[in-house]
Structures are given as structure tokens and as C-alpha cells.
PDB file of N, CA and C in Angstrom:
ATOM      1  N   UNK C   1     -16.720  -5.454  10.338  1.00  0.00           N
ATOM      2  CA  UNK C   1     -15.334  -5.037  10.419  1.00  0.00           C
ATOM      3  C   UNK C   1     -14.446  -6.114   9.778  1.00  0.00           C
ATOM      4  N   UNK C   2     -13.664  -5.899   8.801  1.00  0.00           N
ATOM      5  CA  UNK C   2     -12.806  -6.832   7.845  1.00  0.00           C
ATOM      6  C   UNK C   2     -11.190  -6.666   8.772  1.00  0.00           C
ATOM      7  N   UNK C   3     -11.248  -7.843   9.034  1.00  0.00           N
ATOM      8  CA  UNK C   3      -9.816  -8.295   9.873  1.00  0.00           C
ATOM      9  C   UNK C   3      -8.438  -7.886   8.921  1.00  0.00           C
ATOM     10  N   UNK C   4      -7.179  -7.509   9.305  1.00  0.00           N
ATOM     11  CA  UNK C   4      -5.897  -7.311   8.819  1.00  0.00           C
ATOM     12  C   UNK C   4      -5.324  -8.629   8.200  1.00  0.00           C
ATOM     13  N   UNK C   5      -5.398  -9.035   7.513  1.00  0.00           N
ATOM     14  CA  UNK C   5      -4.476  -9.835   6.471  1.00  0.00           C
ATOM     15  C   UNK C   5      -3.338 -10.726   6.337  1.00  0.00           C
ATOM     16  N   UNK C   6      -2.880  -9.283   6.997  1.00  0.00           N
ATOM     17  CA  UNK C   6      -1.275  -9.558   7.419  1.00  0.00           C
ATOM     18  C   UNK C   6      -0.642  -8.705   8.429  1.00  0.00           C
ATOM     19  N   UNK C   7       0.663  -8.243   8.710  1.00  0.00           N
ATOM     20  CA  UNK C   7       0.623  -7.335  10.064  1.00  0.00           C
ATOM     21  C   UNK C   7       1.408  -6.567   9.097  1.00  0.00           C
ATOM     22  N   UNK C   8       1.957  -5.080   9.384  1.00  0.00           N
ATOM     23  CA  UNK C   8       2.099  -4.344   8.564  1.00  0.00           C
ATOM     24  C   UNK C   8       3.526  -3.766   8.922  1.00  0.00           C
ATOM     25  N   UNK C   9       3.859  -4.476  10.158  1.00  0.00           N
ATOM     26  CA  UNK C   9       5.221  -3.674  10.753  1.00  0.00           C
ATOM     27  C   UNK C   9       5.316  -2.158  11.256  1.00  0.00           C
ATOM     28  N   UNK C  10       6.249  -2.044  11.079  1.00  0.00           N
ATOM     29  CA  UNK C  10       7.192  -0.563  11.043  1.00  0.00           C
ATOM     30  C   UNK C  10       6.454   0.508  10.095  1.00  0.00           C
ATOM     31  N   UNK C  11       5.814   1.208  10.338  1.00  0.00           N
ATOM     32  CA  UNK C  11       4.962   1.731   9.419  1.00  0.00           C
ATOM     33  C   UNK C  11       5.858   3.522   9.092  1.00  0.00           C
ATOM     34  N   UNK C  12       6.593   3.820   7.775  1.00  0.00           N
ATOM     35  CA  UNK C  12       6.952   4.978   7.880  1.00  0.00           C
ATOM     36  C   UNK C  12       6.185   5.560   6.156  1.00  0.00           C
ATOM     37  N   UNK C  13       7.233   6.679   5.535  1.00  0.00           N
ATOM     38  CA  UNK C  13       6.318   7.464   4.389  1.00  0.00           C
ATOM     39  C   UNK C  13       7.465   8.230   4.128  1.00  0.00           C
ATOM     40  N   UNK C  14       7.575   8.416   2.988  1.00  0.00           N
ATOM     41  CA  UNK C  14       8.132   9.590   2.228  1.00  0.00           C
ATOM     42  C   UNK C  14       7.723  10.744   2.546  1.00  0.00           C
ATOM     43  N   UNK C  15       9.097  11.727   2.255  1.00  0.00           N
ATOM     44  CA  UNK C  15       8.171  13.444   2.793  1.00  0.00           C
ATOM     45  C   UNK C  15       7.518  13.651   1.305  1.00  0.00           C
ATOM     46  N   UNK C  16       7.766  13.285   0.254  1.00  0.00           N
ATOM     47  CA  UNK C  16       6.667  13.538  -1.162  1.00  0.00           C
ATOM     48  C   UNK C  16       5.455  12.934  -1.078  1.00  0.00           C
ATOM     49  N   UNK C  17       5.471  11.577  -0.074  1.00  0.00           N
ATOM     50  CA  UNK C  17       3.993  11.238   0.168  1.00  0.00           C
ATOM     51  C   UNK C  17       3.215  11.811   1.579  1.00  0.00           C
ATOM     52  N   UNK C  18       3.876  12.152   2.379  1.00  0.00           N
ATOM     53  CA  UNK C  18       3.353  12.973   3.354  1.00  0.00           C
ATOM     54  C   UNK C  18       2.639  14.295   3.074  1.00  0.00           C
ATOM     55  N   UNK C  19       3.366  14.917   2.033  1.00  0.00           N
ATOM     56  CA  UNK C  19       2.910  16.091   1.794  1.00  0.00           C
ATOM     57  C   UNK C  19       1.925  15.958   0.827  1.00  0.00           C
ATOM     58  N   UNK C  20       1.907  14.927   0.250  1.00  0.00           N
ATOM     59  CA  UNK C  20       0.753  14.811  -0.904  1.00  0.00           C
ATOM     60  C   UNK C  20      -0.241  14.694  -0.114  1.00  0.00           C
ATOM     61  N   UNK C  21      -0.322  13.663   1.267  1.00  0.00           N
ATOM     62  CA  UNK C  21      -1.521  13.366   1.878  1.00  0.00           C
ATOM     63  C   UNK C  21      -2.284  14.458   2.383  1.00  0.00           C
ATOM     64  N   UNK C  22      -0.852  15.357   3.101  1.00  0.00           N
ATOM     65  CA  UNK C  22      -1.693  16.811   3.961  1.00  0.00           C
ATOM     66  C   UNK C  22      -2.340  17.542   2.982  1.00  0.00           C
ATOM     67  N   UNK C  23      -1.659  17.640   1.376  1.00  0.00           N
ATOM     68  CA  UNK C  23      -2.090  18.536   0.666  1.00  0.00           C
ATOM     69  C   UNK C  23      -3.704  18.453   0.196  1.00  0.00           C
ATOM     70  N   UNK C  24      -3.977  16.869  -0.280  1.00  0.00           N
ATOM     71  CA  UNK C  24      -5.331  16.782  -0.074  1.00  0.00           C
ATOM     72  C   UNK C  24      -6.132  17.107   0.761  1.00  0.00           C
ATOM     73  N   UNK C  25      -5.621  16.328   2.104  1.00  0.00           N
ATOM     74  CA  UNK C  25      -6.648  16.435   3.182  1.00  0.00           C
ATOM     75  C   UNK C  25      -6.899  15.111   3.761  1.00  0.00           C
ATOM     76  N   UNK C  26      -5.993  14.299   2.767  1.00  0.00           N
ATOM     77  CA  UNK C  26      -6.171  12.800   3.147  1.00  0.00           C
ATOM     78  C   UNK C  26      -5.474  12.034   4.576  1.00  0.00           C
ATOM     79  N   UNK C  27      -6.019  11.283   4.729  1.00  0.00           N
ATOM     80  CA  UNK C  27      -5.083  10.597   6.278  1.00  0.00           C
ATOM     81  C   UNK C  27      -4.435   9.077   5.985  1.00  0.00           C
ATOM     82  N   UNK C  28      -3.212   9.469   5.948  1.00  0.00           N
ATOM     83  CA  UNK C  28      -2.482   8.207   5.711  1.00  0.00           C
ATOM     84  C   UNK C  28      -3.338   6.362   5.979  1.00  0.00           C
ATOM     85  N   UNK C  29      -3.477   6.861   7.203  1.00  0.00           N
ATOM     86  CA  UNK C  29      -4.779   5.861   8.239  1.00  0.00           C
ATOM     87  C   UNK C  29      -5.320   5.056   7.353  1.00  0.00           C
ATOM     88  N   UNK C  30      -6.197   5.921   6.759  1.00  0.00           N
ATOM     89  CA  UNK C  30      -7.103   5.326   5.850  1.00  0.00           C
ATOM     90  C   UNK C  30      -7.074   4.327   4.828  1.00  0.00           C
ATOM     91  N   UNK C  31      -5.872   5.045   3.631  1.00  0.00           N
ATOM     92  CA  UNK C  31      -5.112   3.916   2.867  1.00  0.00           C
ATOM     93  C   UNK C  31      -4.654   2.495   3.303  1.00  0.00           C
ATOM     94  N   UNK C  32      -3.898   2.846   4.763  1.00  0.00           N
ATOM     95  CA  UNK C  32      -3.485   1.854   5.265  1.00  0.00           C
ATOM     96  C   UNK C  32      -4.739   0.818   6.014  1.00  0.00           C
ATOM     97  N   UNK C  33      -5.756   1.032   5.726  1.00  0.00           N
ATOM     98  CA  UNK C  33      -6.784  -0.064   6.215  1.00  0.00           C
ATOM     99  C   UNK C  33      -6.945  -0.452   5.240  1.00  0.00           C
ATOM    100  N   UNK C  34      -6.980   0.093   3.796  1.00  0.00           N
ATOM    101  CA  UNK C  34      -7.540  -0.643   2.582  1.00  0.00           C
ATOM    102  C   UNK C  34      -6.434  -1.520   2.361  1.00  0.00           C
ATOM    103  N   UNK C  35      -5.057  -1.036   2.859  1.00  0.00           N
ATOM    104  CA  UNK C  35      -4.468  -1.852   2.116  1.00  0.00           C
ATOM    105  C   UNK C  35      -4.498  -3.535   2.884  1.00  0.00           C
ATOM    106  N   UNK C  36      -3.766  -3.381   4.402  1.00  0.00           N
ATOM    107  CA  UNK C  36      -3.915  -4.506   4.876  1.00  0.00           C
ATOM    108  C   UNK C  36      -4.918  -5.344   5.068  1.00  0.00           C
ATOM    109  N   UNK C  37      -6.440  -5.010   4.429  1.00  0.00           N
ATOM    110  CA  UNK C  37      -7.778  -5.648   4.133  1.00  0.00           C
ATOM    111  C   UNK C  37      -7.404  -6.494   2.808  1.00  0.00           C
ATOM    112  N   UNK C  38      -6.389  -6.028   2.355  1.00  0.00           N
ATOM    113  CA  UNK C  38      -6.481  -6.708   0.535  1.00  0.00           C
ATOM    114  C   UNK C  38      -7.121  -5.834  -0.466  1.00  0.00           C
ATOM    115  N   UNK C  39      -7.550  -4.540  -0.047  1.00  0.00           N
ATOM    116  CA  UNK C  39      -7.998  -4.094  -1.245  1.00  0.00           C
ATOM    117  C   UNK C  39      -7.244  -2.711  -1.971  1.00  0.00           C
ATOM    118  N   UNK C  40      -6.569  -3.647  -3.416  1.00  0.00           N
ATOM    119  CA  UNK C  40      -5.597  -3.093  -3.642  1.00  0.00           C
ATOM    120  C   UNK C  40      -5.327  -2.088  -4.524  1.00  0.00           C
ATOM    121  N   UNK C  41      -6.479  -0.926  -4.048  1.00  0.00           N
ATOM    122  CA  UNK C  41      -6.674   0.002  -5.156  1.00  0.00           C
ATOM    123  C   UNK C  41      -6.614   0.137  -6.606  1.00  0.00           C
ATOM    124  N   UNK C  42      -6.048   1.126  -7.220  1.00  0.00           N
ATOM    125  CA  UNK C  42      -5.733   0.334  -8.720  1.00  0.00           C
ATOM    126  C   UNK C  42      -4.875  -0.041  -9.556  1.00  0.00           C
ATOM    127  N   UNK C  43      -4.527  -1.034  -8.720  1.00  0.00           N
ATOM    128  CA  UNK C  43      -3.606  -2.225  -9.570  1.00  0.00           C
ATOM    129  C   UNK C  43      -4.827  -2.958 -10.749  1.00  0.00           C
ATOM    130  N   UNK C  44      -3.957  -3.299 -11.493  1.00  0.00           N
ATOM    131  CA  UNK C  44      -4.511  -4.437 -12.650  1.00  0.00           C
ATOM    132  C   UNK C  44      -4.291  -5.940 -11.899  1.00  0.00           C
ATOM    133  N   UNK C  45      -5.376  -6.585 -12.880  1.00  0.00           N
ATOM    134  CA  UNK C  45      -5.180  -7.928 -11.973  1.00  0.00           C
ATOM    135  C   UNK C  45      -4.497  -8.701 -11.957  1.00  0.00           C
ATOM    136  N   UNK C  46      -3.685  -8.784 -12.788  1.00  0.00           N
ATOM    137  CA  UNK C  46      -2.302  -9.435 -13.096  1.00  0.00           C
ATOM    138  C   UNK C  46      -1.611  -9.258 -11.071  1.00  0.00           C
ATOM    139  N   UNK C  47      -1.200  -7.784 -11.026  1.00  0.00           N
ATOM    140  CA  UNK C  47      -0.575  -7.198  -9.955  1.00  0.00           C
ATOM    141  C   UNK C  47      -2.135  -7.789  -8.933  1.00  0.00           C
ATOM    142  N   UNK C  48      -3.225  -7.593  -8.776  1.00  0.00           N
ATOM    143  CA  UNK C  48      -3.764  -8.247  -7.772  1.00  0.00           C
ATOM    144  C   UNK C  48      -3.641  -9.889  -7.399  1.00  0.00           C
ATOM    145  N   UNK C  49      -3.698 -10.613  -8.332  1.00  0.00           N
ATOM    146  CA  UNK C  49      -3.544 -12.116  -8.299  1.00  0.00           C
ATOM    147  C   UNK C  49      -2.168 -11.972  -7.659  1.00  0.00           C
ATOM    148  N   UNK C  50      -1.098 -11.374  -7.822  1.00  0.00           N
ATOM    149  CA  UNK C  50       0.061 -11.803  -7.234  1.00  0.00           C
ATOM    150  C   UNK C  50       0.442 -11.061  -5.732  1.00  0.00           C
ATOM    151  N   UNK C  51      -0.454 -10.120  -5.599  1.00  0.00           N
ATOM    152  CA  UNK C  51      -0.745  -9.759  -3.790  1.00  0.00           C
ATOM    153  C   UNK C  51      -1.166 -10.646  -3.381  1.00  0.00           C
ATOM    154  N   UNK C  52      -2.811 -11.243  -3.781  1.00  0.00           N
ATOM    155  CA  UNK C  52      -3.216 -12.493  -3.269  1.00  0.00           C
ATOM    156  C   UNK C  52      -2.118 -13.599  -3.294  1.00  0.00           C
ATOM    157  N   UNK C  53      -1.384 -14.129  -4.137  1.00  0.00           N
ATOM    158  CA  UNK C  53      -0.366 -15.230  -3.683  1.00  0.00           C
ATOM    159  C   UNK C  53       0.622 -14.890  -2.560  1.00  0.00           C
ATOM    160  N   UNK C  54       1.207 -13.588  -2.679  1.00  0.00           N
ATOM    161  CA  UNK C  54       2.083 -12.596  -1.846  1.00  0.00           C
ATOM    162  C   UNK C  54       1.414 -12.820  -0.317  1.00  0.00           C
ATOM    163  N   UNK C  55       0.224 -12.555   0.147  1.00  0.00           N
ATOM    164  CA  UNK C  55      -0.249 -12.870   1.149  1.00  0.00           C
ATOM    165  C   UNK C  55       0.237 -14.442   1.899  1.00  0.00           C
ATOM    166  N   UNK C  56       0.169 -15.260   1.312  1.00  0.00           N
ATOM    167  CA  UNK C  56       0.475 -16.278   1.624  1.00  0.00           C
ATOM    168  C   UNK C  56       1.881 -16.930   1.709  1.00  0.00           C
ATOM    169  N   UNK C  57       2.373 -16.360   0.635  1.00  0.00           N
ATOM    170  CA  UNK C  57       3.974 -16.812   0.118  1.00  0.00           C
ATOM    171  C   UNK C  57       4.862 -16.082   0.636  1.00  0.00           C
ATOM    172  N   UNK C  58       4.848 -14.992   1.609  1.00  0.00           N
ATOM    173  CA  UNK C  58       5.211 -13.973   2.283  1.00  0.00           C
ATOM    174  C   UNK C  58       6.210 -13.310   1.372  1.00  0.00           C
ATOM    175  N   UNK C  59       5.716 -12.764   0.208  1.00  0.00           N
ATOM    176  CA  UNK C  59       6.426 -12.089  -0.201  1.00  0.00           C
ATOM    177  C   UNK C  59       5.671 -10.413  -0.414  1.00  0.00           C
ATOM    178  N   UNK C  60       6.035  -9.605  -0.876  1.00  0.00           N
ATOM    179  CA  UNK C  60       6.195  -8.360  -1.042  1.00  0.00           C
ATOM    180  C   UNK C  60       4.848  -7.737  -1.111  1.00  0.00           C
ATOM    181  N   UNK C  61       3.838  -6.813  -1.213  1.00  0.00           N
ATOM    182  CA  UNK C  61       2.935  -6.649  -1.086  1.00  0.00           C
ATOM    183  C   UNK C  61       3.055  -5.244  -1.476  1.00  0.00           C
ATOM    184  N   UNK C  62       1.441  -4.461  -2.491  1.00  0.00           N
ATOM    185  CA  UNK C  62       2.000  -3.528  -3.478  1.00  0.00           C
ATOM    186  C   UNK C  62       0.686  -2.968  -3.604  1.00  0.00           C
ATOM    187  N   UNK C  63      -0.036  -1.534  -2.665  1.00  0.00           N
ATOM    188  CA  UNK C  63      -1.298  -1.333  -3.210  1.00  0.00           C
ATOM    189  C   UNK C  63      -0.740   0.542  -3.855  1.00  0.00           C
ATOM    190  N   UNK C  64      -1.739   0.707  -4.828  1.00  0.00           N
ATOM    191  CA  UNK C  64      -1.709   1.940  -5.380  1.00  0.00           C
ATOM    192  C   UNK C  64      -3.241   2.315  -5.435  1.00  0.00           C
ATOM    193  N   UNK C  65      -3.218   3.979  -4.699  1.00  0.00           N
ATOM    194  CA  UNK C  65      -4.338   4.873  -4.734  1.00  0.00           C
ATOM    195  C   UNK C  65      -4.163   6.355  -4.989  1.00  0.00           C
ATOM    196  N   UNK C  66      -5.178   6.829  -4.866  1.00  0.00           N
ATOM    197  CA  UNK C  66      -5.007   8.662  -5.698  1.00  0.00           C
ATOM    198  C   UNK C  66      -5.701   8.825  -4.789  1.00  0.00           C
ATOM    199  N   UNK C  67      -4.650  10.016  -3.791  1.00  0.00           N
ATOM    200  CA  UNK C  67      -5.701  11.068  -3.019  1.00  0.00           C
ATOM    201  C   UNK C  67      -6.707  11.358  -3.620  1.00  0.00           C
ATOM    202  N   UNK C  68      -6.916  12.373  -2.815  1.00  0.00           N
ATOM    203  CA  UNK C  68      -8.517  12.889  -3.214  1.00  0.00           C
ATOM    204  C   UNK C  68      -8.161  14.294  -4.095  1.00  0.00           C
ATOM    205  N   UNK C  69      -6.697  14.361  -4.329  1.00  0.00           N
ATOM    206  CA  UNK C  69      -6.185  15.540  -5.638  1.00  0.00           C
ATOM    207  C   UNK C  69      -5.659  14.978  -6.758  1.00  0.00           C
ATOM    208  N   UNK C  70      -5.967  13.504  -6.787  1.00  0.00           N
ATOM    209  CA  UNK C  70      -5.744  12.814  -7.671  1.00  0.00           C
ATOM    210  C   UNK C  70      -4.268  12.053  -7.944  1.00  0.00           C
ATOM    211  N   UNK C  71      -3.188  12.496  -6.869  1.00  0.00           N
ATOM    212  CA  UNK C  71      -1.784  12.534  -6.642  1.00  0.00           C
ATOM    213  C   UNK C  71      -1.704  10.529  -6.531  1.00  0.00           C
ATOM    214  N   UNK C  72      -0.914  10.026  -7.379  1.00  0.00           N
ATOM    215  CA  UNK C  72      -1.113   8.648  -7.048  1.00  0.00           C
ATOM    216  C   UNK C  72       0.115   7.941  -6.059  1.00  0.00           C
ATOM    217  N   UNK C  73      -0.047   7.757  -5.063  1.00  0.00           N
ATOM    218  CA  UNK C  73       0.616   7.051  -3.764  1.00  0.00           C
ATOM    219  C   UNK C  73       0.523   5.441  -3.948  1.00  0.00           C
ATOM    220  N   UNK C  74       1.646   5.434  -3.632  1.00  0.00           N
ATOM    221  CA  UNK C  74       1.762   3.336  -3.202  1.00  0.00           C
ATOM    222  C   UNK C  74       2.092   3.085  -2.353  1.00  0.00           C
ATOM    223  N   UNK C  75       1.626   1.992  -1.352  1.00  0.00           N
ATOM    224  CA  UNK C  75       1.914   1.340  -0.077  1.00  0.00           C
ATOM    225  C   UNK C  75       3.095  -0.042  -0.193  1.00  0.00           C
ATOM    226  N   UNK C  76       3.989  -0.147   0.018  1.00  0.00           N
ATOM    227  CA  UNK C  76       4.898  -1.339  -0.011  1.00  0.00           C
ATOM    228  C   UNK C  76       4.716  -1.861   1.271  1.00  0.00           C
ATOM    229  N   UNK C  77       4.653  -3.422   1.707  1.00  0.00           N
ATOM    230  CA  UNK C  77       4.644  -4.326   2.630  1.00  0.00           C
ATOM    231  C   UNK C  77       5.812  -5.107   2.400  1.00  0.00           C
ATOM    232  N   UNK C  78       7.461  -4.968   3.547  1.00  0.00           N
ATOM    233  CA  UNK C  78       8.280  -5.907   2.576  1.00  0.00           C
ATOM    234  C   UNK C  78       7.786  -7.319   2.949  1.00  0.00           C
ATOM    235  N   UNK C  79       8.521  -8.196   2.365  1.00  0.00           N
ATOM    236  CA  UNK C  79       8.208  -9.791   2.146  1.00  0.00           C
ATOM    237  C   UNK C  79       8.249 -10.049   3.611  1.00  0.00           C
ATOM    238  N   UNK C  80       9.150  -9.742   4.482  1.00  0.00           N
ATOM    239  CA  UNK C  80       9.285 -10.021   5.786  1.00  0.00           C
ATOM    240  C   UNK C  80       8.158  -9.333   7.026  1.00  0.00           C
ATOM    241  N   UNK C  81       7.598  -8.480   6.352  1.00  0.00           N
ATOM    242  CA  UNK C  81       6.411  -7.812   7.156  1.00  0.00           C
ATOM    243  C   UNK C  81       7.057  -6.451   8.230  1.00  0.00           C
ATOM    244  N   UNK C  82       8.136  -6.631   7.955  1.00  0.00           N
ATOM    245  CA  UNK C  82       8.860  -6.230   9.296  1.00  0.00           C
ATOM    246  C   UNK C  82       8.413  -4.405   8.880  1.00  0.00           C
ATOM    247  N   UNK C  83       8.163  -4.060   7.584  1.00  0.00           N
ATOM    248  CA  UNK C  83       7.748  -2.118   7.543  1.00  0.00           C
ATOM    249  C   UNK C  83       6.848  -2.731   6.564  1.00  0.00           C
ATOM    250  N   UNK C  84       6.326  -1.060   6.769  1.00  0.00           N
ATOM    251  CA  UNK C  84       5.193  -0.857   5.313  1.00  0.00           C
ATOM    252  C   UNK C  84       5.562   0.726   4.915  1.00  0.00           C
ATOM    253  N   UNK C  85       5.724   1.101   4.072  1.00  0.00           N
ATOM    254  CA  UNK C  85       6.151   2.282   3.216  1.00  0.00           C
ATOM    255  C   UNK C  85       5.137   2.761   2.085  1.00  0.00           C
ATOM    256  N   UNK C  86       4.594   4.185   2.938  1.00  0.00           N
ATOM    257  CA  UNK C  86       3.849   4.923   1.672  1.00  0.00           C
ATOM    258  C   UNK C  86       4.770   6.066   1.359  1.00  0.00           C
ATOM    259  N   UNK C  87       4.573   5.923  -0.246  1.00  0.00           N
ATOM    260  CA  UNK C  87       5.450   6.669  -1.010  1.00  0.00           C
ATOM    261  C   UNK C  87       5.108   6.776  -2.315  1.00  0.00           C
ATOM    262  N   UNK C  88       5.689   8.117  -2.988  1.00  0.00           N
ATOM    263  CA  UNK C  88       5.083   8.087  -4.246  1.00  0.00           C
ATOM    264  C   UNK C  88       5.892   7.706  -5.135  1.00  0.00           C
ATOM    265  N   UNK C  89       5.198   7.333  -6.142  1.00  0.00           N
ATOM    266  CA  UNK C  89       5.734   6.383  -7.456  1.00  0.00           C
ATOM    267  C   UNK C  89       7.035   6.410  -7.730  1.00  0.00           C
ATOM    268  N   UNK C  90       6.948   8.032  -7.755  1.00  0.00           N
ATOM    269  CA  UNK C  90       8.537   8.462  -8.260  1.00  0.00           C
ATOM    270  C   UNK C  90       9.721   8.675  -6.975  1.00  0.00           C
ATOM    271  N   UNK C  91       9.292   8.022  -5.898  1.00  0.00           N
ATOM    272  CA  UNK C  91      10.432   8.129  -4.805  1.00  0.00           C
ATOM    273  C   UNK C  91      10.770   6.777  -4.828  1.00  0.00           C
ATOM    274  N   UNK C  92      10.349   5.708  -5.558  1.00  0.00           N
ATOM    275  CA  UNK C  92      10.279   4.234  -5.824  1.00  0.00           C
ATOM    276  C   UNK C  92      12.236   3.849  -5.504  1.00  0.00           C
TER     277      UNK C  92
END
């Protein structure tokens, strides 16, 4: 079992990412373990090297994944930890 990272706060979602999740079949849940593990779907590594510093430097935190309909969702962690926000790209 891979420990949380960081704490994730206030955890809410867009209704464009809510509905993307039901529409798959996907469970928010899930994403949200990959993310606060560190694994930061598919970002480039540029954007991973600077989660990894982000972890530490308490700043902002940024994973991107594709349901299982291929719909691509991002998780925001703000710098303060205090929420985490899944939402899609274009509700940015």
C-alpha cells in the first residue's frame, strides 16, 4: 500500500468532470489515489519534475488522466493543500 504524499484537502469537481466520470463508469476515488501517490498520469516530464519539486515546495500540484472513454480530466492540488479539484481541461 503506497502512502499519500500530501493531504488533499477539500476535495470538490466540476459538473463537466462529474459527468464525464459517470459517463464512463469511472470513480472519481480512483484518480484521486493515483494522484496523491505521485503518479501523474500523462503529464510530460518537464510537468512531472515540477510536481515532484511542488511536493516539497508546497506549491500547486497538476495530474492529467483519460477515463476509460478517453475524456481527459485533471486533478489540481492548490499550493496550500487546503482543496483538490477534478475538472476538465476546458473548465480550467
Amino acid at each position: 500500500m503506497t502512502l499519500a504524499r500530501f493531504p488533499l484537502g477539500r476535495l470538490v469537481a466540476t459538473p463537466g468532470a462529474l459527468r464525464a466520470l459517470a459517463e464512463a463508469g469511472d470513480s472519481p476515488a480512483s484518480f484521486l489515489r493515483r494522484h496523491v501517490v505521485g503518479d501523474w498520469g500523462e503529464l510530460g516530464q518537464e510537468d512531472r519534475q515540477e510536481n515532484e519539486r511542488s511536493v516539497f515546495a508546497d506549491c500547486r500540484l497538476l495530474s492529467a488522466y483519460a477515463t476509460s472513454t478517453g475524456i481527459r480530466i485533471w486533478i489540481i492540488t492548490e499550493a496550500d493543500r487546503s482543496s483538490t479539484c477534478i475538472l476538465l481541461p476546458e473548465e480550467y
